[in-house]
C-alpha angles and dihedrals in degrees: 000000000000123000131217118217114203137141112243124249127246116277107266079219107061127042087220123099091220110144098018095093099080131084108238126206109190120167116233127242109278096172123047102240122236152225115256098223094214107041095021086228121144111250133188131191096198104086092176081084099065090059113108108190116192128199138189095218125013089241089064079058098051100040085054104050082044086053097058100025104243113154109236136155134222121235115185118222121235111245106222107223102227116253099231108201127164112221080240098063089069089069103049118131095225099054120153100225123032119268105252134153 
């Protein structure tokens, strides 16, 4: 069952970076998951799925999946390039689009 190895984006609901430091090694689904019949939960039988590995580098990741030959992938996060705007700049007189609320 392969493994992918990221690091997590920042929550679309706070402005903060906290939790997005961390390596993450997380197993992908190997099984579809059902329908219970009786309950209507979703049910899996793969437990391997529910495991949320953290690491401090992504070397420690890899090191570990290679350690205990899991088959994962990397994928590299994208660094944002933060928007720097002064208050000030919403009042210019040579904006490019109308002030409006």
């Amino acid at each position: 069952m392969p493994a992918r190895i990221f690091k997590p984006a920042k929550s679309a609901t706070q402005s903060g970076l906290a939790r997005t430091k961390l390596w993450h090694l997380q197993f992908e689904q190997e099984t579809p998951r059902e329908i219970e019949p009786l309950m209507g939960w979703t049910s899996s039988g793969d437990t391997r799925q529910q495991l949320n590995l953290r690491f401090d580098t992504k070397e420690e990741a890899i090191a570990y999946a290679e350690r205990e030959g899991i088959p994962y992938r990397v994928e590299e996060p994208t660094e944002s390039r933060p928007r720097t705007m002064a208050y000030s700049d919403n009042f210019k007189f040579n904006r490019t689009a109308p002030w409006t609320h």
